[in-house]
PDB file of C-alpha atoms in Angstrom:
ATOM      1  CA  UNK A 708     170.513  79.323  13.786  1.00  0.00           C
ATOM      2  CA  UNK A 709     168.519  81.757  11.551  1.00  0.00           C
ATOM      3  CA  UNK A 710     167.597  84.902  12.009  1.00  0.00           C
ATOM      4  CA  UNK A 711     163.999  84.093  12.749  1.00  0.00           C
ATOM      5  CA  UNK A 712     164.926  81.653  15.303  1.00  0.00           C
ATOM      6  CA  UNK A 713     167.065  84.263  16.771  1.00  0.00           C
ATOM      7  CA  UNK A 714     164.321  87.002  16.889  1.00  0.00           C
ATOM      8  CA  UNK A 715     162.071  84.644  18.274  1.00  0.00           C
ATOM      9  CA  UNK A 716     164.233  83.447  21.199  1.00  0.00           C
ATOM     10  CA  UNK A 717     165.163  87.806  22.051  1.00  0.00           C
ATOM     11  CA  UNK A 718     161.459  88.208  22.157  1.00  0.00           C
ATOM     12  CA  UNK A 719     160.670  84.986  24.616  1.00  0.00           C
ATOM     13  CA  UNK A 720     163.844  86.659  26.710  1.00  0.00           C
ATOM     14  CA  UNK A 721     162.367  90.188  26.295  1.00  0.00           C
ATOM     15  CA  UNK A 722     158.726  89.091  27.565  1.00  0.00           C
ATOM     16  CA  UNK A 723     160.089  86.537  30.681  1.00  0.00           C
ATOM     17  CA  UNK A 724     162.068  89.874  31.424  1.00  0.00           C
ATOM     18  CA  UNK A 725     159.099  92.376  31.991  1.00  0.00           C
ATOM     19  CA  UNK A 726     157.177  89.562  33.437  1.00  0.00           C
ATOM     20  CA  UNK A 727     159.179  89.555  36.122  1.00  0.00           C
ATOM     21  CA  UNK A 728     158.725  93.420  36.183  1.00  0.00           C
ATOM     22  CA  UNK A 729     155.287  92.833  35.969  1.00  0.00           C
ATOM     23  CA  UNK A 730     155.569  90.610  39.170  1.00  0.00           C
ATOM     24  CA  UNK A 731     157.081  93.923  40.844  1.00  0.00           C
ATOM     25  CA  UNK A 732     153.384  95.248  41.154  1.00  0.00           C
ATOM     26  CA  UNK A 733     152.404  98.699  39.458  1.00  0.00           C
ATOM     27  CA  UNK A 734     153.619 100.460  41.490  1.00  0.00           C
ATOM     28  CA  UNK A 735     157.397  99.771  40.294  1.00  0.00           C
ATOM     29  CA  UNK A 736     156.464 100.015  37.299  1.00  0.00           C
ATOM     30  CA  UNK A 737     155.887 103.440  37.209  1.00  0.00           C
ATOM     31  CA  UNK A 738     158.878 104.164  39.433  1.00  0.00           C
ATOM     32  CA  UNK A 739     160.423 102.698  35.986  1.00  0.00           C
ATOM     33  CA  UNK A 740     158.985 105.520  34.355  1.00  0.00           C
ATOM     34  CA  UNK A 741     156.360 103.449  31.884  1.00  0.00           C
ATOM     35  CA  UNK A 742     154.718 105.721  29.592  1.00  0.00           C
ATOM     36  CA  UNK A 743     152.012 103.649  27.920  1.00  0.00           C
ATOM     37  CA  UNK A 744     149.868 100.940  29.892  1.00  0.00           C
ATOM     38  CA  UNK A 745     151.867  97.061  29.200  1.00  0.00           C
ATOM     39  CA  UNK A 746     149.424  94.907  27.068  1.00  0.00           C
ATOM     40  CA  UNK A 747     150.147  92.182  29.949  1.00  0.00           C
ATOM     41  CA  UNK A 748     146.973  94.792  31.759  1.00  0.00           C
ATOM     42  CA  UNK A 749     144.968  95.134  28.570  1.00  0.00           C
ATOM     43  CA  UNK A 750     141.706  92.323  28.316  1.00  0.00           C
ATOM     44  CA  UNK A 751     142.010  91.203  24.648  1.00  0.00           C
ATOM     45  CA  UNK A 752     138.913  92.579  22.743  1.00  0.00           C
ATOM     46  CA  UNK A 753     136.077  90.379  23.178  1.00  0.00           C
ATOM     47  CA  UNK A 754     136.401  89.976  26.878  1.00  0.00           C
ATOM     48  CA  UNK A 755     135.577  93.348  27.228  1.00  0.00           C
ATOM     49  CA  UNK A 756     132.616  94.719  29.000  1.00  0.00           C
ATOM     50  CA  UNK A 757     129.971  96.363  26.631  1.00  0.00           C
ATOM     51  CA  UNK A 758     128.340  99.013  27.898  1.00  0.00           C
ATOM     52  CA  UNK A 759     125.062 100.371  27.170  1.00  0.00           C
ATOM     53  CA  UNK A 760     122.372 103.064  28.210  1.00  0.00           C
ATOM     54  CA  UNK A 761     121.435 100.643  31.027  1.00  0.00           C
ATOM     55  CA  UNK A 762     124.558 100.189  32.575  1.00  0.00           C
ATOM     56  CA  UNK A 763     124.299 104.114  33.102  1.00  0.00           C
ATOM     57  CA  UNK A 764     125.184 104.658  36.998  1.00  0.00           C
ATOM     58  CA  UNK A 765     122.865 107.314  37.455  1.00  0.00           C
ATOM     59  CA  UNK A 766     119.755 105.160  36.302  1.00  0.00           C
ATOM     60  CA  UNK A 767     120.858 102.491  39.632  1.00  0.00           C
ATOM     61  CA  UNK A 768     119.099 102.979  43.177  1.00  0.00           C
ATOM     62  CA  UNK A 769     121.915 101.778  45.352  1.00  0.00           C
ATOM     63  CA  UNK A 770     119.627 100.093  48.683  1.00  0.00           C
ATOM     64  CA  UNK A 771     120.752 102.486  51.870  1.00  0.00           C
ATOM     65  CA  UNK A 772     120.294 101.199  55.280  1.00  0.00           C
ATOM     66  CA  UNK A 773     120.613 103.749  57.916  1.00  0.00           C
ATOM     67  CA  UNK A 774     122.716 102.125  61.316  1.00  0.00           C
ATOM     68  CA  UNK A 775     121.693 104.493  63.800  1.00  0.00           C
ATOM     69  CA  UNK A 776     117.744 103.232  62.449  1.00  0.00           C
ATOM     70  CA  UNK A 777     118.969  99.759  63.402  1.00  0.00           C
ATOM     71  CA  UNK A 778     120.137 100.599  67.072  1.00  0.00           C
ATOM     72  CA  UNK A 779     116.901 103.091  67.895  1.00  0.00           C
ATOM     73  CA  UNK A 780     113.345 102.710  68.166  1.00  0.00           C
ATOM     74  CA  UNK A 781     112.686 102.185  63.967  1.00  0.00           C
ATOM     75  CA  UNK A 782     114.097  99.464  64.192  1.00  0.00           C
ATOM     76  CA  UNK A 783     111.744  97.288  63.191  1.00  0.00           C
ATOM     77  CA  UNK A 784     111.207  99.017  60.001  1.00  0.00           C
ATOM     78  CA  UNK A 785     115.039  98.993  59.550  1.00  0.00           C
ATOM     79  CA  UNK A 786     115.224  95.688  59.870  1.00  0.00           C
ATOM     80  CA  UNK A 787     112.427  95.215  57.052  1.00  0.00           C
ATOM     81  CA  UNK A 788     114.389  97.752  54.975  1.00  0.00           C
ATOM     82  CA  UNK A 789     117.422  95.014  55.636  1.00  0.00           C
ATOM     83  CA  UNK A 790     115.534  92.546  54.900  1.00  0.00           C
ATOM     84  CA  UNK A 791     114.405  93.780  51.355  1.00  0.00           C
ATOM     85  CA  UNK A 792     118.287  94.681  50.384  1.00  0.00           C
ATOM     86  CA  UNK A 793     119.424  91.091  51.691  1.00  0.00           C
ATOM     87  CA  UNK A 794     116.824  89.162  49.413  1.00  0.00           C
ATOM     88  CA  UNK A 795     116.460  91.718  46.316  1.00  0.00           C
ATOM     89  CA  UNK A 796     120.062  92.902  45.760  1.00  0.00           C
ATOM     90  CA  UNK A 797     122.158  91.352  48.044  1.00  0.00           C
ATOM     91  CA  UNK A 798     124.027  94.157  49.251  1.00  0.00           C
ATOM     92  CA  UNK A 799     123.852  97.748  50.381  1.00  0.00           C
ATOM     93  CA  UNK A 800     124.991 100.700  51.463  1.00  0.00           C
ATOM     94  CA  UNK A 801     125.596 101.503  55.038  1.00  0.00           C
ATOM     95  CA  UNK A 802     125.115 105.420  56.449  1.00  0.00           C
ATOM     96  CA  UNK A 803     125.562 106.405  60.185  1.00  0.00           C
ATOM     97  CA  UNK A 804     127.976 103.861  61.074  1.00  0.00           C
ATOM     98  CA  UNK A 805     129.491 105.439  63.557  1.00  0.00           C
ATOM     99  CA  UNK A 806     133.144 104.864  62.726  1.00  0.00           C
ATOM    100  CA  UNK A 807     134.702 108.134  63.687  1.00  0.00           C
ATOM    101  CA  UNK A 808     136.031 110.000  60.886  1.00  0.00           C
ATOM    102  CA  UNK A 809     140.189 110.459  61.818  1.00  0.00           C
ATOM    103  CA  UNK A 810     140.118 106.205  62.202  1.00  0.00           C
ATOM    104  CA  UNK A 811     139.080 106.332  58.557  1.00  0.00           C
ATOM    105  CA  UNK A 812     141.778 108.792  57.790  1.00  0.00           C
ATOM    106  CA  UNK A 813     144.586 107.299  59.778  1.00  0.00           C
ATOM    107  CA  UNK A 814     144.395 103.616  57.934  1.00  0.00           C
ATOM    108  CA  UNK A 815     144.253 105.627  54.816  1.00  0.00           C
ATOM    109  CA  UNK A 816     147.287 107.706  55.369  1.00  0.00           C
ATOM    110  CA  UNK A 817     148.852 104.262  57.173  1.00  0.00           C
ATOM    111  CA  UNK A 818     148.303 102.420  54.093  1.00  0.00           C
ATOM    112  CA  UNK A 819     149.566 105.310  51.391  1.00  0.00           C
ATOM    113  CA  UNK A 820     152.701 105.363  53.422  1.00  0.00           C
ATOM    114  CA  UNK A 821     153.249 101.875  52.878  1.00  0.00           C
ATOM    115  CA  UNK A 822     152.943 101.814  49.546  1.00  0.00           C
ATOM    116  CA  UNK A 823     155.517 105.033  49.732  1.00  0.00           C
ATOM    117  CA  UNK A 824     158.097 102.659  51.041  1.00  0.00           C
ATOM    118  CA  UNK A 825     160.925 101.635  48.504  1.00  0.00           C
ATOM    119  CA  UNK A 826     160.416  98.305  46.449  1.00  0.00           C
ATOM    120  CA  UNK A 827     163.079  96.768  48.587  1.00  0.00           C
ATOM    121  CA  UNK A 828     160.944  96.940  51.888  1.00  0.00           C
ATOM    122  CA  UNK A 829     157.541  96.443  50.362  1.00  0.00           C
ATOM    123  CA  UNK A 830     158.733  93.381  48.958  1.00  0.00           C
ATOM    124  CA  UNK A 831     159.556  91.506  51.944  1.00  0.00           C
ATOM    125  CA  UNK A 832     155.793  91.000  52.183  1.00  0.00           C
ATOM    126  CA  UNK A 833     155.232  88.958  49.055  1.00  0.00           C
ATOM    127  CA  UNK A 834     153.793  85.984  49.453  1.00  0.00           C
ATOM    128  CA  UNK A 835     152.522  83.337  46.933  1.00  0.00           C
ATOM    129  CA  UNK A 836     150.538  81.578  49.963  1.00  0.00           C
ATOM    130  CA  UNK A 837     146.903  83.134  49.606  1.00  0.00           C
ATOM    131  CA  UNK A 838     146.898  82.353  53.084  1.00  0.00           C
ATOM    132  CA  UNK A 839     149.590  84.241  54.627  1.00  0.00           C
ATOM    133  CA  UNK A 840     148.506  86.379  57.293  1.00  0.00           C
ATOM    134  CA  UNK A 841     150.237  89.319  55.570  1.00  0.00           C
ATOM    135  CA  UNK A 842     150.415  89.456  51.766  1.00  0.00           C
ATOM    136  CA  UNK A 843     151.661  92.204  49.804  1.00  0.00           C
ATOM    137  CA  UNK A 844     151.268  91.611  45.835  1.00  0.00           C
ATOM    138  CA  UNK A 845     149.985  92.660  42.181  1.00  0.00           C
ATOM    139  CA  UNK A 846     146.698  91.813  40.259  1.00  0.00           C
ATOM    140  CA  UNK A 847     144.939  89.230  41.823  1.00  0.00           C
ATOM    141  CA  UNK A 848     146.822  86.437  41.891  1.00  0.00           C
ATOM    142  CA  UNK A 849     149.827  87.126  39.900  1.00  0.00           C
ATOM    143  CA  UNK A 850     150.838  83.717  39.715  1.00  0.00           C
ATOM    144  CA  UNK A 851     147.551  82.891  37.731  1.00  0.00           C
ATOM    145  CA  UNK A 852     146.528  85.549  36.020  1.00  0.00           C
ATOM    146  CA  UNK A 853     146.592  85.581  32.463  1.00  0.00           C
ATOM    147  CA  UNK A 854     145.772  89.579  32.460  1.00  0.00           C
ATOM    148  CA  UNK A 855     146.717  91.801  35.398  1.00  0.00           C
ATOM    149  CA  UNK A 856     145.027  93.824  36.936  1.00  0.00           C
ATOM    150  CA  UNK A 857     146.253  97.605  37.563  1.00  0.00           C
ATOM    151  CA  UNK A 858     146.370  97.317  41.347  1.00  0.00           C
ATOM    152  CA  UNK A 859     149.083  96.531  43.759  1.00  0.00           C
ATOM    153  CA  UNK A 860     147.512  95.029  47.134  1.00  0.00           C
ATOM    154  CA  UNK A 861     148.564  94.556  51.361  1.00  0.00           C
ATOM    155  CA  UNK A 862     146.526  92.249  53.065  1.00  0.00           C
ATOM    156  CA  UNK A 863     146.431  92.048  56.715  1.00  0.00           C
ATOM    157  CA  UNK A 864     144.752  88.964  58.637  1.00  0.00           C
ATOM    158  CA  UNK A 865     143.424  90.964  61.626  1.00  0.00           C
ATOM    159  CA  UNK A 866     141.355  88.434  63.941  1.00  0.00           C
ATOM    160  CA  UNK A 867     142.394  86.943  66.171  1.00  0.00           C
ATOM    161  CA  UNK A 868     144.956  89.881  66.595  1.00  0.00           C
ATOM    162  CA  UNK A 869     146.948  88.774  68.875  1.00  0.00           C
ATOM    163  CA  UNK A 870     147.989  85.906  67.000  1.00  0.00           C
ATOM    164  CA  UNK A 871     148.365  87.749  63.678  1.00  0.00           C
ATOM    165  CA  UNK A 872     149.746  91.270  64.721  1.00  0.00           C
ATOM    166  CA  UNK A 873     153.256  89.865  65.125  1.00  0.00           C
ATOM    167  CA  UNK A 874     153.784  89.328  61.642  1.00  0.00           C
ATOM    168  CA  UNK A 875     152.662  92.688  60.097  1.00  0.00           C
ATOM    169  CA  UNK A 876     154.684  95.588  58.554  1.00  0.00           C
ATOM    170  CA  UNK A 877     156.755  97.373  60.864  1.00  0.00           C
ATOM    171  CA  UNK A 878     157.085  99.996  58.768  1.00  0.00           C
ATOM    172  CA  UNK A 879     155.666 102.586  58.765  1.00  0.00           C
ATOM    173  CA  UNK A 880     155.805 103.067  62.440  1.00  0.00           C
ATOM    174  CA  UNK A 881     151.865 103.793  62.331  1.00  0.00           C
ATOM    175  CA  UNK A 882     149.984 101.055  60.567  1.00  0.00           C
ATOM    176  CA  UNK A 883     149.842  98.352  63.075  1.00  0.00           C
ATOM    177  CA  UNK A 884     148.189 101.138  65.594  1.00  0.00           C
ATOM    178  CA  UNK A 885     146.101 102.653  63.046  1.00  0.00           C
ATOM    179  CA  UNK A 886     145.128  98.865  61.661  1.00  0.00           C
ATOM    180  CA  UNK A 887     144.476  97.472  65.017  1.00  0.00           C
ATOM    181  CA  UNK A 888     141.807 100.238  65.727  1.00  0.00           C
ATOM    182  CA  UNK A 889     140.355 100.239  62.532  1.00  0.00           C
ATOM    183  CA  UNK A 890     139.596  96.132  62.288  1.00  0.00           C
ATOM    184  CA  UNK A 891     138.036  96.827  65.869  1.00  0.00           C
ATOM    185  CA  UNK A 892     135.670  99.328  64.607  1.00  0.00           C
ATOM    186  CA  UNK A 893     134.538  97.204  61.483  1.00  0.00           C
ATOM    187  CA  UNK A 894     134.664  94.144  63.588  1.00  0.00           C
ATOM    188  CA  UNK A 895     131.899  95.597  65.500  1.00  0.00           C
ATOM    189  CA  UNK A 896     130.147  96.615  62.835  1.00  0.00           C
ATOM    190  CA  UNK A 897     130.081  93.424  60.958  1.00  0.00           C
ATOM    191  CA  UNK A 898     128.593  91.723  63.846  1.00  0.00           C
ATOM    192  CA  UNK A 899     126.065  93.941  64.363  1.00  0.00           C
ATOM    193  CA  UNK A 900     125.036  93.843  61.019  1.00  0.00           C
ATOM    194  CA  UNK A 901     124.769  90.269  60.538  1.00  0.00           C
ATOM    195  CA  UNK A 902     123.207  89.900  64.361  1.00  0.00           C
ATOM    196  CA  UNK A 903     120.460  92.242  62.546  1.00  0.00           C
ATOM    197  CA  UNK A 904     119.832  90.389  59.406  1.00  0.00           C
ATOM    198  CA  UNK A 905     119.608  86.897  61.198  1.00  0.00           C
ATOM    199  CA  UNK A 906     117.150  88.932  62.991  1.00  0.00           C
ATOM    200  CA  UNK A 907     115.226  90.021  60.096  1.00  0.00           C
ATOM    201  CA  UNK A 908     115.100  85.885  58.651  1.00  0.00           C
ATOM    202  CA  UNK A 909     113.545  85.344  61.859  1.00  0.00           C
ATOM    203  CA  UNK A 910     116.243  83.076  62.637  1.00  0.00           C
ATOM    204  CA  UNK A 911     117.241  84.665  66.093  1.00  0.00           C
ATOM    205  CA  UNK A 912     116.030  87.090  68.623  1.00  0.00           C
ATOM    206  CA  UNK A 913     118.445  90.231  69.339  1.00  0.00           C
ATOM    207  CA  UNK A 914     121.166  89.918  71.525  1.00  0.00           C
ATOM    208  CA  UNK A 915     122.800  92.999  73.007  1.00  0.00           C
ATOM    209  CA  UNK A 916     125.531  90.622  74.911  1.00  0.00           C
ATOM    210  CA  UNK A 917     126.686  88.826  72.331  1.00  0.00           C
ATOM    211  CA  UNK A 918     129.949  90.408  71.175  1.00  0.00           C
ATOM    212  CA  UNK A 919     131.863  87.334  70.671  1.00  0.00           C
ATOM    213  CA  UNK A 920     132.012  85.278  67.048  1.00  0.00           C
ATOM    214  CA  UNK A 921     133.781  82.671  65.168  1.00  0.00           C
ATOM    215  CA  UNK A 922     134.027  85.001  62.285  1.00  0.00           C
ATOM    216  CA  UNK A 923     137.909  85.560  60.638  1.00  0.00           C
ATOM    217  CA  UNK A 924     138.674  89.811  59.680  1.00  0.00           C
ATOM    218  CA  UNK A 925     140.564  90.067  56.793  1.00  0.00           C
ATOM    219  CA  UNK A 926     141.352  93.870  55.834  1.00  0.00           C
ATOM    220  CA  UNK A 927     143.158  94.298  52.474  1.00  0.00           C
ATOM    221  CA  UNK A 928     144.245  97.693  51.445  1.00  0.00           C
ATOM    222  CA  UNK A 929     144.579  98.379  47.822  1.00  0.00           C
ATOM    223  CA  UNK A 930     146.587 101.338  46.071  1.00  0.00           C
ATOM    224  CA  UNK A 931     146.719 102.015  42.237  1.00  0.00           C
ATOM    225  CA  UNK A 932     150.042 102.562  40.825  1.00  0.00           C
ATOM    226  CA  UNK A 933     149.788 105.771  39.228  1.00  0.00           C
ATOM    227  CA  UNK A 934     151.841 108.435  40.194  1.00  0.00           C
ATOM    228  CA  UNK A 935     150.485 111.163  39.154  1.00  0.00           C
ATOM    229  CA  UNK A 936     146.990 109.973  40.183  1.00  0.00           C
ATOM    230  CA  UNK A 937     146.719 107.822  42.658  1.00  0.00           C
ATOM    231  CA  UNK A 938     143.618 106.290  44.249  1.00  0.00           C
ATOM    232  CA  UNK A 939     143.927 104.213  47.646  1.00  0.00           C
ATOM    233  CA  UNK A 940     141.139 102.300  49.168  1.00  0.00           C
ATOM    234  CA  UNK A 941     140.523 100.296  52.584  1.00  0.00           C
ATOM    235  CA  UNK A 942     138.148  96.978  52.280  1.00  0.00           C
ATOM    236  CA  UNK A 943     137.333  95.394  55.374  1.00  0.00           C
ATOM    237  CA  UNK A 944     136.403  91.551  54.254  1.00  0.00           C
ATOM    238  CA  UNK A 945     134.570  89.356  57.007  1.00  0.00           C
ATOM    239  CA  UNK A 946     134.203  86.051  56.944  1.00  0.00           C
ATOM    240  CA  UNK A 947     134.267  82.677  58.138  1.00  0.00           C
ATOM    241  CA  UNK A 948     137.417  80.524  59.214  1.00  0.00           C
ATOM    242  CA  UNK A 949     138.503  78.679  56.616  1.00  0.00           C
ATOM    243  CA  UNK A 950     137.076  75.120  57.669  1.00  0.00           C
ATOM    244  CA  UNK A 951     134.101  76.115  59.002  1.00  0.00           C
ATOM    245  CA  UNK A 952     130.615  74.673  56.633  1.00  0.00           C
ATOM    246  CA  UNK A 953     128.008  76.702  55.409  1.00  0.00           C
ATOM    247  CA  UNK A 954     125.203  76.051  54.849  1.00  0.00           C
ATOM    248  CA  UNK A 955     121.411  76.636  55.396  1.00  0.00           C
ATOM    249  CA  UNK A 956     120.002  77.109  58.538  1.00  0.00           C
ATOM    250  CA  UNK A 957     117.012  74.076  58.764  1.00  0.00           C
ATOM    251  CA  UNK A 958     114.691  76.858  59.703  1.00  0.00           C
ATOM    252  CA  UNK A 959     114.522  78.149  55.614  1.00  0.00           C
ATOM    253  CA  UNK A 960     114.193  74.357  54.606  1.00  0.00           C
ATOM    254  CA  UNK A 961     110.991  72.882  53.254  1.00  0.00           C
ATOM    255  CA  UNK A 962     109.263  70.840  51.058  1.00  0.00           C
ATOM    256  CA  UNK A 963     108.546  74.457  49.059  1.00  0.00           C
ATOM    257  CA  UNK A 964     112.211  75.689  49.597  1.00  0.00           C
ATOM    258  CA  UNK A 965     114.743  72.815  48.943  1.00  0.00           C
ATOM    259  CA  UNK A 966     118.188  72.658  49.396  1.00  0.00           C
ATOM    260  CA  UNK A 967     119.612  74.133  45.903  1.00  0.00           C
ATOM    261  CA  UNK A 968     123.160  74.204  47.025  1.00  0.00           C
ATOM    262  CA  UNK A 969     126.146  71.998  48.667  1.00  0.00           C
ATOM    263  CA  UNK A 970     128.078  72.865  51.986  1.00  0.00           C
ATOM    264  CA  UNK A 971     131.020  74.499  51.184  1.00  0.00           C
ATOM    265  CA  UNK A 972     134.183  76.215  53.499  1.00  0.00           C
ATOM    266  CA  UNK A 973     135.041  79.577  52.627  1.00  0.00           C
ATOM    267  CA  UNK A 974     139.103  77.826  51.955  1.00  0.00           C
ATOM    268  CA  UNK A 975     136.768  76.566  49.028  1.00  0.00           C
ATOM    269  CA  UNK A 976     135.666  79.717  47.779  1.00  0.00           C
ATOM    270  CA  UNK A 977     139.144  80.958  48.103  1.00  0.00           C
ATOM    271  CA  UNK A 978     140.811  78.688  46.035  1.00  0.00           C
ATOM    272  CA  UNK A 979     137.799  78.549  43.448  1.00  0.00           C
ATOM    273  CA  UNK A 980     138.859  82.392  42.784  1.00  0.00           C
ATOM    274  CA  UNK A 981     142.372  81.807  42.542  1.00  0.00           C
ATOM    275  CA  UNK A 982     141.695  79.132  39.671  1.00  0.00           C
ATOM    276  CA  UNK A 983     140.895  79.278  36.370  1.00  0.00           C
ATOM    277  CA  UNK A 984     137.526  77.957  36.325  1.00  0.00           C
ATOM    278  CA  UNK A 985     136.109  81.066  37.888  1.00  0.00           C
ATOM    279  CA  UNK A 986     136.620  82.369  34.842  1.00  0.00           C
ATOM    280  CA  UNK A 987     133.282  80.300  32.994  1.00  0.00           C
ATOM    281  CA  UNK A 988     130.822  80.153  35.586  1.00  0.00           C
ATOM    282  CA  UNK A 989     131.015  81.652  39.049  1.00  0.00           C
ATOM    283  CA  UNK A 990     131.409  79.977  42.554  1.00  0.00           C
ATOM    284  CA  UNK A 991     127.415  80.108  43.380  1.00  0.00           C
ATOM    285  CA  UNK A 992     127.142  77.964  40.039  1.00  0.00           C
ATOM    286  CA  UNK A 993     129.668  75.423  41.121  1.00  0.00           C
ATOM    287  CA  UNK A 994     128.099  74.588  44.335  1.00  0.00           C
ATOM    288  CA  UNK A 995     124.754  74.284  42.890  1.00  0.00           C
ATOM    289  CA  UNK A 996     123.168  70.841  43.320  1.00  0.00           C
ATOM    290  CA  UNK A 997     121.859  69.137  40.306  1.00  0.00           C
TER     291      UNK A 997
END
């Protein structure tokens, strides 16, 4: 065997070897003690983002929609405030929403502490099932993904809870408290904030009674892996189950508004991301009708 051969077969050895670090999450890899960032988290060149003078942040009006407008007497004007964020942007920013301030801060401390754990008991949470009820894991889909990205992930299936709560962490002793009452606060939320933009379509009439809904909670927490600064953030994800259609209500339908899209599932959607093919055109794209 020559020495090239040789040198070639280390380095294959040498990169399966910190792949399977890599697998470990960010988080044990700076319990390693990395000094530089791997190039297995670095986007080759041209894929990039360029960035110019109109990218700047501070020249972008984020849309604000004020809760406590939606629940009082303004809310009709809310709800045309809603209405303009919905069809213009497509999402906005939510003030006065009434989750109290120490539920906030106990999921965040809950969810720092798990990521505190050691390696060993974090680990017993991985899960290559994008479906698992609880998933802890790296990047995106670490499987898949030809870059990483520099984030280490738990996500907890929270509705319904009583069929789901079994199966999360046990440790630390806090979370599944601190969890429960925070996917109950955003649960509430959520529905209130999609009763009010059906409401602003003109597709239903408000009602105060109607707390129950179909809808599936999924909260992931996310923690960067540096150690010496660290950044940890709670997303509360709604959505449908996974079988249920979408699709548009026959209200919006018309000979002047067409169908432009196909019924999809949101399993769809799910494993759409997890592909490849995300990569060239996105999911909205895929599902348009021809």
């Amino acid at each position: 065997m020559s020495p090239t051969i040789v040198l070639e077969v280390e380095t294959r050895f040498e990169e399966e070897e910190r792949l399977d670090e890599f697998q470990k999450g960010v988080k044990h890899l700076c319990e390693r003690g990395i000094t530089k960032v791997p190039r297995k988290y670095i986007l080759p060149a041209l894929e990039r983002p360029v960035l110019t003078k109109k990218d700047d942040a501070t020249s972008f009006k984020l849309p604000v929609i004020d809760f406590d407008q939606l629940q009082g007497p303004n809310r009709v004007h809310a709800l045309k405030s809603l209405s303009k964020a919905c069809e213009e942007y497509g999402f906005f920013q939510l003030v006065n929403h009434g989750i109290a301030c120490q539920s906030i801060v106990d999921m965040i401390e809950a969810g720092r502490k798990f990521f505190e754990l050691s390696f060993e008991e974090r680990s017993k949470y991985m899960s290559k099932d994008l479906r698992a009820p609880v998933r802890y894991g790296t990047s995106f889909n670490q499987n898949k993904d030809r870059v990483f990205c520099w984030r280490d992930f738990l996500k907890l299936d929270c509705h319904p809870l009583s069929d789901v709560l079994p199966y999360w962490p046990s440790s630390p002793t806090e979370l599944r408290q601190a969890a429960v009452n925070y996917s109950e606060k955003t649960r509430f939320l959520y529905l209130m904030i999609v009763e009010a933009i059906l409401e602003s379509l003109g597709l239903v009439e408000t009602t105060k009674d109607n707390d129950e809904n179909d809808s599936d909670d999924h909260m992931k927490e996310f923690r960067d892996g540096s150690q010496l600064l660290s950044r940890i953030s709670i997303a509360s994800l709604h959505s449908l189950p996974f079988e249920s259609m979408i699709r548009p209500s026959p209200k919006l339908i018309n000979d002047a508004n067409p169908r432009r899209y196909k019924d999809t599932d949101f399993a769809s959607f799910i494993e759409y991301i997890a592909s490849h093919e995300h990569r060239s055109k996105n999911f909205l794209e895929s599902r348009r009708m021809s």
